[in-house]
Amino acid sequence: MWLAIALISVVGIAAVGYVILPLFGRTRTVITTEGEELADLITRKEVALEAIRELAFDHSVGKIEDADYERFNRILRLRAMRLIERIDAEFGGTNRLGPQAVQVDEWLELEISNRRRVEEALPDEGGSRLPEE
Amino acid sequence: MIFDFAYLTLVLAFILCAFGMVAGFWGGRLELRQAEPGALASGRHTTPNEPNGSSWGVRLTESSFHSIYAVCGLVGVAAVVLWYGLLTDHFQIAYIWNSSERSLPTFYKFAAIWGGQAGSLLFWTLLLSLFSTAAAVTFRTSQRTLMPYVNGTLLANLLFFLILLVFSANPFEQIGVVPSDGRGLNPLLQNYWMVIHPVMLYLGWVGLSIPFAFAVAALLSKRLDRRWVRTVRRWTLIPWMFLSAGIIMGSQWAYMELGWGGYWAWDPVENASFLPWLTATAFLHSIIIQEQRGILKVWNVTLIWLTFTLVILGTFTTRSGILSSVHSFAQSPVGPYFLVFLAVTTVGFLLLLFQRLPYLHGENAIDSISSREGAFLANNWLFAGIAFVVLWGTFYPMFSEILTGERISVAAPWFNRVAGPLFLLLFVLMGVGPLLGWRRTGAQALRRQFTWPAAVALISIPFLLFTSRNVFPVVGFSVCIFVAGTIVQEFVRGVNARRRSRGEPVAGALWGLIRRNGRRYGGYVIHFGIVLIGVAIIGNEFYQSTTHVTLSEGDSVELSGYSLKYVALESTQRSNHIEIRANLQVSDAETGNVLGKIFPRRNIYDKTPDQPTSEVGLRMTPAEDVYVILNGWEGDGSSATFTIYVNPLTMWMWVGGLLVVVGTLVSVWPHPQPARSPREVTSPFPDGTAAGQASA
């Protein structure tokens, strides 16, 4: 029993030390409001892009009628463009993009084609590359 | 000495767990306060520099991460020591004495850790600590706002189980003497399905704590956007897969071991595993709606809380002895602890939910009922309805005893009668949902989508009427055919669309379809697996035939086109039991062709000779199983009594279960993602972590 207590004392000191170490140490990770907002916007933009893709697929297999497709596609693209604009304006303006700055609707098309290219693993034809890449 | 040490590691884990839980919740609160807009004038980097460069919020959060890792290590040490004790026959430990014996095969000695109360609680704690560690490592930087609360919630959950282990169900309790041998493992548990089935269930139950922890974290941090549901999708699907596999394996065990001709008896403990499966399945569907449309936010957090609560309730049911069950292997005084834990989590969660209601408003409305979200919503109502029915039926004996003083149980026919029609509607929706597009599906599209599957289902009805005059199996099979038709149509149309747009060959188009849309097509594979399970259930429920017969050596009996001839009774001594098996020859009753042999058995264990177990003899084919139980025999075996069943289509239940697992793996398989543009990889964190790593 005494040996067990001695052994657990050693393990206990090591474990407690390990757990409380960050309280005395140097930690660089911090959270910013900006980071959370950006993450939220990016998630919403990704959801919108996925929804555009799903809509196009559903339309191609006949689940969505042409008129509905046109309407929902317009709404989703508008939403995605607004999100791209917000990300662009609030978290890194177009001046970051260098000389090849483009319009938001062109950005959206590039984003959609870029996603499609990666998902399909198509050979890179160069035409759908984002300016920064 | 080593067992004292192992117990003390649990005590140490308990202390560190309590500290880590407080550190997680407190750290999260401090970090959130600092991150709130206006906390600092700059609004950009909100953490004030402390003398050594870090805020208390961050430090406490880091400490909670370390607590999870330390608790995992300590619980791991305790589990390894218990395994060591089981494998080396240390019978001075009460748990090992009760759950093992020298002659027990090593395989079962290893599995004995989950064969009794204290060991299974330790195993549960080990799995929970491993899941918690995996989540902590995966989301340490990408979900920085949620993680302190996730850690706090997971550690609170761990703390509860450590309290049980330290104060109520110590697996290292010693009996004061060293017995020469143990009392042996429950004979019913000495079956290979029973070795793997609890592990699968535990992985499912324990894994569902992770999405619950994220839901609590989202509520506490007020980050109730779509990110947390995207994050937990895979972390719900994987435990769901384990839970599904566990339920199917449990059915296989009941089918092979309990010897009553079926696989599901609506037993309270079976229901205990099925209830969280129902709510978790509903959750998996409804988070897709939240992700796509930003609605059902309250419903989703409620569903995952219900799932977690039902897991704890199920564990309480199994261990408290409150409901009698063939599965109640472990009954002990831990019941009140579970009840208190249930009450605390329920009250705490509901208070938090009501407090956060203003943050849970939907972002959109459902455009049309003829849409996929409309079908998903209806499917959620049905899942909730079935869960309520099963819960009511399971606890009815308890309610009736409280209200009338008389314990009245409801049996399988009641469950089948009440839940059966709801399941049928659910199957219909399983076929309808995939045919609808998001937002709205117009009349023309509806006609185009439904024509073929509905036609195939209708055409099948006259043929099905030849098999049975009973309307229920005919309707059931035709619904299964309709659902299977919709799935086949989905694959065919998807492949055709790709072939049209890309000119790919069929195989390439199919591969591309699954690779690009793994989530959708993996879901269809799961649905197809469920259809096969439905087919097996209908076959077994409505077309089963049975006979009870005593045969002398050389005598035969006929049943459903089979002739079974009793050849002899054989006896074999195994390591810890005598195996008595009957040799029966199966032939085609019409042609006389010999089809094979069947060996139903009885195992008489050395430690429990008064509890012989039945091991059924089985001849399994895609069309039907010939299933034989050896009930008894005369003296030297000159005659023996058998119960014989012919169970149509049962094999498809196990195939369907396998497809559910395969489909889940397809769904969770990582999907190719485009690289982010530089402005999006601009990290919100100084260590350069990308912000949008939402779904790990």
Short mmCIF file of C-alpha atoms in Angstrom, two decimals, chain B residues 62-391:
data_model
loop_
_atom_site.label_atom_id
_atom_site.label_comp_id
_atom_site.label_asym_id
_atom_site.label_seq_id
_atom_site.Cartn_x
_atom_site.Cartn_y
_atom_site.Cartn_z
CA GLU B 62 -5.22 25.55 -22.00
CA SER B 63 -5.30 23.95 -18.58
CA SER B 64 -8.65 22.31 -19.41
CA PHE B 65 -7.05 20.78 -22.52
CA HIS B 66 -4.23 19.43 -20.37
CA SER B 67 -6.81 18.06 -17.91
CA ILE B 68 -8.49 16.07 -20.67
CA TYR B 69 -5.20 14.55 -21.77
CA ALA B 70 -4.15 13.79 -18.18
CA VAL B 71 -7.52 12.22 -17.30
CA CYS B 72 -7.35 10.10 -20.45
CA GLY B 73 -3.86 8.87 -19.50
CA LEU B 74 -4.84 8.09 -15.91
CA VAL B 75 -8.06 6.27 -16.85
CA GLY B 76 -6.07 4.39 -19.49
CA VAL B 77 -3.61 3.22 -16.82
CA ALA B 78 -6.49 2.02 -14.62
CA ALA B 79 -8.09 0.13 -17.53
CA VAL B 80 -4.80 -1.52 -18.48
CA VAL B 81 -4.35 -2.66 -14.85
CA LEU B 82 -7.84 -4.17 -14.79
CA TRP B 83 -7.15 -5.98 -18.07
CA TYR B 84 -3.89 -7.23 -16.59
CA GLY B 85 -5.79 -8.51 -13.55
CA LEU B 86 -8.38 -10.26 -15.72
CA LEU B 87 -5.82 -11.91 -17.97
CA THR B 88 -3.65 -13.07 -15.06
CA ASP B 89 -6.51 -14.30 -12.83
CA HIS B 90 -6.13 -11.97 -9.83
CA PHE B 91 -9.24 -13.21 -8.09
CA GLN B 92 -8.61 -11.18 -4.93
CA ILE B 93 -10.25 -8.35 -6.90
CA ALA B 94 -14.01 -8.67 -6.42
CA TYR B 95 -14.79 -7.66 -9.99
CA ILE B 96 -12.41 -10.23 -11.47
CA TRP B 97 -13.66 -12.92 -9.09
CA ASN B 98 -17.23 -12.21 -10.16
CA SER B 99 -16.58 -11.93 -13.90
CA SER B 100 -13.90 -14.45 -14.77
CA GLU B 101 -12.47 -17.88 -14.08
CA ARG B 102 -9.20 -19.67 -14.80
CA SER B 103 -10.60 -21.82 -17.61
CA LEU B 104 -12.31 -18.92 -19.38
CA PRO B 105 -10.85 -18.51 -22.90
CA THR B 106 -8.51 -15.50 -23.14
CA PHE B 107 -10.85 -13.88 -25.65
CA TYR B 108 -13.63 -13.73 -23.05
CA LYS B 109 -11.26 -12.74 -20.24
CA PHE B 110 -10.37 -9.68 -22.28
CA ALA B 111 -14.06 -8.96 -22.91
CA ALA B 112 -14.96 -9.50 -19.23
CA ILE B 113 -14.04 -5.85 -18.62
CA TRP B 114 -17.45 -4.91 -20.02
CA GLY B 115 -19.19 -8.01 -18.66
CA GLY B 116 -20.01 -6.51 -15.25
CA GLN B 117 -20.96 -3.25 -13.59
CA ALA B 118 -17.72 -1.67 -12.38
CA GLY B 119 -15.61 -2.86 -15.33
CA SER B 120 -18.10 -1.62 -17.90
CA LEU B 121 -18.23 1.78 -16.18
CA LEU B 122 -14.44 1.94 -16.33
CA PHE B 123 -14.54 0.94 -19.99
CA TRP B 124 -17.18 3.63 -20.66
CA THR B 125 -14.99 6.21 -18.91
CA LEU B 126 -11.99 5.11 -20.97
CA LEU B 127 -13.91 5.49 -24.24
CA LEU B 128 -15.31 8.85 -23.17
CA SER B 129 -11.84 10.11 -22.28
CA LEU B 130 -10.51 8.89 -25.64
CA PHE B 131 -13.34 10.60 -27.55
CA SER B 132 -12.79 13.77 -25.51
CA THR B 133 -9.08 13.71 -26.27
CA ALA B 134 -9.75 13.17 -29.97
CA ALA B 135 -12.16 16.13 -30.05
CA ALA B 136 -9.74 18.30 -28.07
CA VAL B 137 -6.87 17.52 -30.42
CA THR B 138 -8.99 17.99 -33.56
CA PHE B 139 -10.62 21.28 -32.61
CA ARG B 140 -8.00 22.76 -30.31
CA THR B 141 -7.35 25.72 -32.57
CA SER B 142 -10.10 25.72 -35.17
CA GLN B 143 -13.01 26.01 -32.70
CA ARG B 144 -11.35 28.19 -30.15
CA THR B 145 -14.50 29.90 -28.88
CA LEU B 146 -16.42 26.68 -28.39
CA MET B 147 -13.62 24.47 -27.09
CA PRO B 148 -13.39 25.75 -23.49
CA TYR B 149 -17.09 24.94 -23.05
CA VAL B 150 -16.78 21.68 -24.99
CA ASN B 151 -13.94 20.70 -22.65
CA GLY B 152 -15.96 21.76 -19.62
CA THR B 153 -19.01 19.73 -20.71
CA LEU B 154 -16.99 16.64 -21.58
CA LEU B 155 -15.08 16.84 -18.32
CA ALA B 156 -18.37 17.23 -16.40
CA ASN B 157 -19.57 14.07 -18.10
CA LEU B 158 -16.30 12.32 -17.27
CA LEU B 159 -16.52 13.58 -13.71
CA PHE B 160 -19.86 11.85 -13.25
CA PHE B 161 -18.46 8.50 -14.32
CA LEU B 162 -15.34 8.98 -12.18
CA ILE B 163 -17.60 9.72 -9.19
CA LEU B 164 -19.29 6.37 -9.83
CA LEU B 165 -15.96 4.57 -10.08
CA VAL B 166 -14.41 6.22 -7.04
CA PHE B 167 -17.40 6.22 -4.67
CA SER B 168 -19.86 3.55 -5.80
CA ALA B 169 -18.51 0.97 -8.24
CA ASN B 170 -14.80 0.56 -7.58
CA PRO B 171 -13.49 -1.99 -10.09
CA PHE B 172 -10.42 -2.60 -7.89
CA GLU B 173 -12.25 -3.43 -4.68
CA GLN B 174 -10.55 -6.37 -2.93
CA ILE B 175 -12.32 -9.19 -1.11
CA GLY B 176 -9.63 -9.77 1.52
CA VAL B 177 -8.79 -13.35 0.53
CA VAL B 178 -7.34 -14.86 -2.61
CA PRO B 179 -9.89 -17.38 -3.98
CA SER B 180 -8.51 -20.28 -5.99
CA ASP B 181 -10.87 -19.54 -8.88
CA GLY B 182 -13.42 -17.01 -10.06
CA ARG B 183 -17.18 -17.41 -10.32
CA GLY B 184 -17.07 -17.19 -14.10
CA LEU B 185 -18.53 -14.92 -16.74
CA ASN B 186 -22.29 -14.98 -17.28
CA PRO B 187 -22.76 -17.86 -19.78
CA LEU B 188 -25.03 -15.71 -21.96
CA LEU B 189 -22.13 -13.33 -22.50
CA GLN B 190 -19.84 -16.08 -23.76
CA ASN B 191 -20.68 -15.51 -27.39
CA TYR B 192 -18.54 -13.71 -29.96
CA TRP B 193 -21.35 -11.29 -30.86
CA MET B 194 -21.58 -10.38 -27.20
CA VAL B 195 -17.87 -9.58 -27.21
CA ILE B 196 -18.13 -7.03 -30.00
CA HIS B 197 -21.73 -5.82 -29.62
CA PRO B 198 -21.31 -3.90 -26.31
CA VAL B 199 -18.16 -2.21 -27.62
CA MET B 200 -20.07 -0.94 -30.64
CA LEU B 201 -22.93 0.30 -28.47
CA TYR B 202 -20.55 2.01 -26.07
CA LEU B 203 -18.71 3.69 -28.95
CA GLY B 204 -22.06 4.94 -30.20
CA TRP B 205 -23.41 6.08 -26.86
CA VAL B 206 -20.18 7.66 -25.68
CA GLY B 207 -19.46 9.27 -29.04
CA LEU B 208 -22.81 11.07 -28.96
CA SER B 209 -21.50 13.06 -25.98
CA ILE B 210 -19.34 15.05 -28.41
CA PRO B 211 -22.17 16.69 -30.43
CA PHE B 212 -24.02 17.28 -27.16
CA ALA B 213 -20.94 19.03 -25.76
CA PHE B 214 -20.78 21.21 -28.88
CA ALA B 215 -24.47 22.08 -28.55
CA VAL B 216 -23.95 23.13 -24.93
CA ALA B 217 -20.86 25.09 -25.96
CA ALA B 218 -22.76 26.84 -28.76
CA LEU B 219 -25.49 27.82 -26.29
CA LEU B 220 -23.05 29.00 -23.63
CA SER B 221 -20.90 30.97 -26.07
CA LYS B 222 -23.97 32.27 -27.97
CA ARG B 223 -22.31 31.12 -31.19
CA LEU B 224 -25.45 29.54 -32.57
CA ASP B 225 -24.73 30.06 -36.25
CA ARG B 226 -24.31 27.19 -38.71
CA ARG B 227 -20.73 26.40 -37.74
CA TRP B 228 -21.39 24.12 -34.80
CA VAL B 229 -23.78 21.94 -36.81
CA ARG B 230 -21.25 21.65 -39.63
CA THR B 231 -18.63 20.74 -37.08
CA VAL B 232 -20.61 17.99 -35.39
CA ARG B 233 -21.98 16.31 -38.53
CA ARG B 234 -19.14 13.80 -38.85
CA TRP B 235 -18.85 13.50 -35.07
CA THR B 236 -22.49 12.45 -34.95
CA LEU B 237 -22.40 10.20 -38.00
CA ILE B 238 -19.53 8.08 -36.70
CA PRO B 239 -21.09 7.32 -33.27
CA TRP B 240 -24.40 6.81 -35.08
CA MET B 241 -22.71 4.21 -37.26
CA PHE B 242 -21.31 2.44 -34.18
CA LEU B 243 -24.70 2.57 -32.50
CA SER B 244 -26.40 1.15 -35.61
CA ALA B 245 -23.79 -1.62 -35.85
CA GLY B 246 -24.18 -2.29 -32.10
CA ILE B 247 -27.95 -2.61 -32.39
CA ILE B 248 -27.68 -4.95 -35.37
CA MET B 249 -25.00 -7.05 -33.63
CA GLY B 250 -27.17 -7.16 -30.51
CA SER B 251 -30.00 -8.47 -32.67
CA GLN B 252 -27.64 -11.07 -34.11
CA TRP B 253 -26.68 -12.09 -30.55
CA ALA B 254 -30.33 -12.35 -29.49
CA TYR B 255 -31.07 -14.37 -32.64
CA MET B 256 -28.20 -16.80 -32.05
CA GLU B 257 -28.11 -16.98 -28.27
CA LEU B 258 -31.52 -16.40 -26.75
CA GLY B 259 -33.14 -19.06 -28.91
CA TRP B 260 -36.68 -17.83 -29.36
CA GLY B 261 -36.60 -17.53 -33.14
CA GLY B 262 -36.43 -13.77 -33.36
CA TYR B 263 -33.92 -10.96 -33.05
CA TRP B 264 -35.86 -8.12 -31.46
CA ALA B 265 -38.29 -8.41 -28.57
CA TRP B 266 -38.81 -4.73 -27.64
CA ASP B 267 -37.04 -5.58 -24.42
CA PRO B 268 -36.41 -2.49 -22.22
CA VAL B 269 -32.67 -2.68 -22.73
CA GLU B 270 -33.00 -3.17 -26.48
CA ASN B 271 -35.26 -0.12 -26.45
CA ALA B 272 -32.67 1.74 -24.39
CA SER B 273 -30.21 1.45 -27.27
CA PHE B 274 -32.86 2.13 -29.91
CA LEU B 275 -34.23 5.35 -28.38
CA PRO B 276 -31.05 7.44 -28.78
CA TRP B 277 -30.64 5.95 -32.25
CA LEU B 278 -34.06 7.35 -33.21
CA THR B 279 -33.34 10.85 -31.94
CA ALA B 280 -29.77 10.83 -33.30
CA THR B 281 -31.13 9.84 -36.73
CA ALA B 282 -33.64 12.68 -36.56
CA PHE B 283 -30.81 15.03 -35.54
CA LEU B 284 -28.65 13.93 -38.49
CA HIS B 285 -31.47 14.87 -40.86
CA SER B 286 -32.49 18.11 -39.19
CA ILE B 287 -28.96 19.56 -38.97
CA ILE B 288 -28.86 19.40 -42.75
CA ILE B 289 -31.86 21.76 -42.77
CA GLN B 290 -30.16 24.11 -40.32
CA GLU B 291 -27.00 24.03 -42.38
CA GLN B 292 -28.82 24.68 -45.66
CA ARG B 293 -31.58 27.01 -44.52
CA GLY B 294 -30.59 28.33 -41.09
CA ILE B 295 -33.80 27.05 -39.46
CA LEU B 296 -34.77 24.50 -36.75
CA LYS B 297 -32.12 25.81 -34.38
CA VAL B 298 -34.10 25.16 -31.19
CA TRP B 299 -35.18 21.76 -32.45
CA ASN B 300 -31.59 20.71 -33.18
CA VAL B 301 -30.16 21.57 -29.78
CA THR B 302 -33.20 19.92 -28.20
CA LEU B 303 -32.73 16.77 -30.27
CA ILE B 304 -29.09 16.32 -29.35
CA TRP B 305 -29.89 16.97 -25.70
CA LEU B 306 -32.67 14.37 -25.93
CA THR B 307 -30.22 11.94 -27.49
CA PHE B 308 -27.71 12.46 -24.70
CA THR B 309 -30.45 12.18 -22.08
CA LEU B 310 -31.76 8.97 -23.61
CA VAL B 311 -28.24 7.52 -23.55
CA ILE B 312 -27.99 8.24 -19.82
CA LEU B 313 -31.57 7.07 -19.26
CA GLY B 314 -30.79 3.84 -21.09
CA THR B 315 -27.71 3.27 -18.99
CA PHE B 316 -29.75 3.99 -15.88
CA THR B 317 -32.42 1.50 -17.04
CA THR B 318 -29.83 -1.20 -17.62
CA ARG B 319 -28.06 -0.76 -14.34
CA SER B 320 -30.72 0.24 -11.85
CA GLY B 321 -32.95 -2.81 -12.23
CA ILE B 322 -35.93 -0.46 -12.48
CA LEU B 323 -37.23 -2.48 -15.45
CA SER B 324 -36.78 -6.21 -15.71
CA SER B 325 -34.97 -7.33 -18.81
CA VAL B 326 -33.14 -10.32 -20.22
CA HIS B 327 -30.19 -7.98 -20.59
CA SER B 328 -29.97 -6.71 -17.03
CA PHE B 329 -26.60 -8.27 -16.31
CA ALA B 330 -25.43 -5.52 -14.09
CA GLN B 331 -27.61 -4.22 -11.31
CA SER B 332 -26.20 -2.21 -8.47
CA PRO B 333 -26.76 0.87 -6.34
CA VAL B 334 -25.52 3.24 -9.06
CA GLY B 335 -29.12 3.94 -10.11
CA PRO B 336 -29.66 6.98 -7.83
CA TYR B 337 -26.43 8.54 -9.11
CA PHE B 338 -27.75 8.30 -12.67
CA LEU B 339 -31.07 9.76 -11.62
CA VAL B 340 -29.38 12.78 -10.02
CA PHE B 341 -27.14 13.25 -13.07
CA LEU B 342 -30.18 13.08 -15.36
CA ALA B 343 -32.03 15.64 -13.26
CA VAL B 344 -29.06 18.03 -13.13
CA THR B 345 -28.34 17.85 -16.88
CA THR B 346 -32.03 18.19 -17.78
CA VAL B 347 -32.68 21.20 -15.55
CA GLY B 348 -29.36 22.82 -16.48
CA PHE B 349 -29.86 22.35 -20.20
CA LEU B 350 -33.46 23.54 -20.24
CA LEU B 351 -32.59 26.67 -18.26
CA LEU B 352 -29.77 27.41 -20.66
CA LEU B 353 -32.00 26.79 -23.65
CA PHE B 354 -34.71 29.17 -22.41
CA GLN B 355 -32.10 31.79 -21.68
CA ARG B 356 -30.72 31.54 -25.21
CA LEU B 357 -34.04 31.44 -27.07
CA PRO B 358 -33.57 35.00 -28.42
CA TYR B 359 -30.42 33.81 -30.22
CA LEU B 360 -32.16 30.85 -31.81
CA HIS B 361 -34.47 32.51 -34.31
CA GLY B 362 -34.63 30.90 -37.74
CA GLU B 363 -33.05 32.80 -40.63
CA ASN B 364 -35.56 31.65 -43.25
CA ALA B 365 -38.93 30.00 -43.61
CA ILE B 366 -39.76 26.79 -45.45
CA ASP B 367 -40.73 27.85 -49.00
CA SER B 368 -42.89 24.86 -49.80
CA ILE B 369 -43.98 21.60 -48.20
CA SER B 370 -43.06 19.80 -51.43
CA SER B 371 -39.38 20.35 -50.77
CA ARG B 372 -36.63 18.28 -49.24
CA GLU B 373 -36.69 20.34 -46.06
CA GLY B 374 -40.45 19.72 -45.86
CA ALA B 375 -39.87 15.96 -46.12
CA PHE B 376 -37.04 16.14 -43.55
CA LEU B 377 -39.29 18.01 -41.18
CA ALA B 378 -42.01 15.37 -41.49
CA ASN B 379 -39.41 12.67 -41.00
CA ASN B 380 -38.34 14.42 -37.79
CA TRP B 381 -41.91 14.42 -36.48
CA LEU B 382 -42.16 10.71 -37.21
CA PHE B 383 -38.85 9.91 -35.51
CA ALA B 384 -39.96 11.93 -32.50
CA GLY B 385 -43.35 10.14 -32.53
CA ILE B 386 -41.74 6.70 -32.66
CA ALA B 387 -39.30 7.65 -29.91
CA PHE B 388 -42.23 8.77 -27.75
CA VAL B 389 -44.13 5.52 -28.39
CA VAL B 390 -41.09 3.37 -27.57
CA LEU B 391 -40.31 5.43 -24.46
#
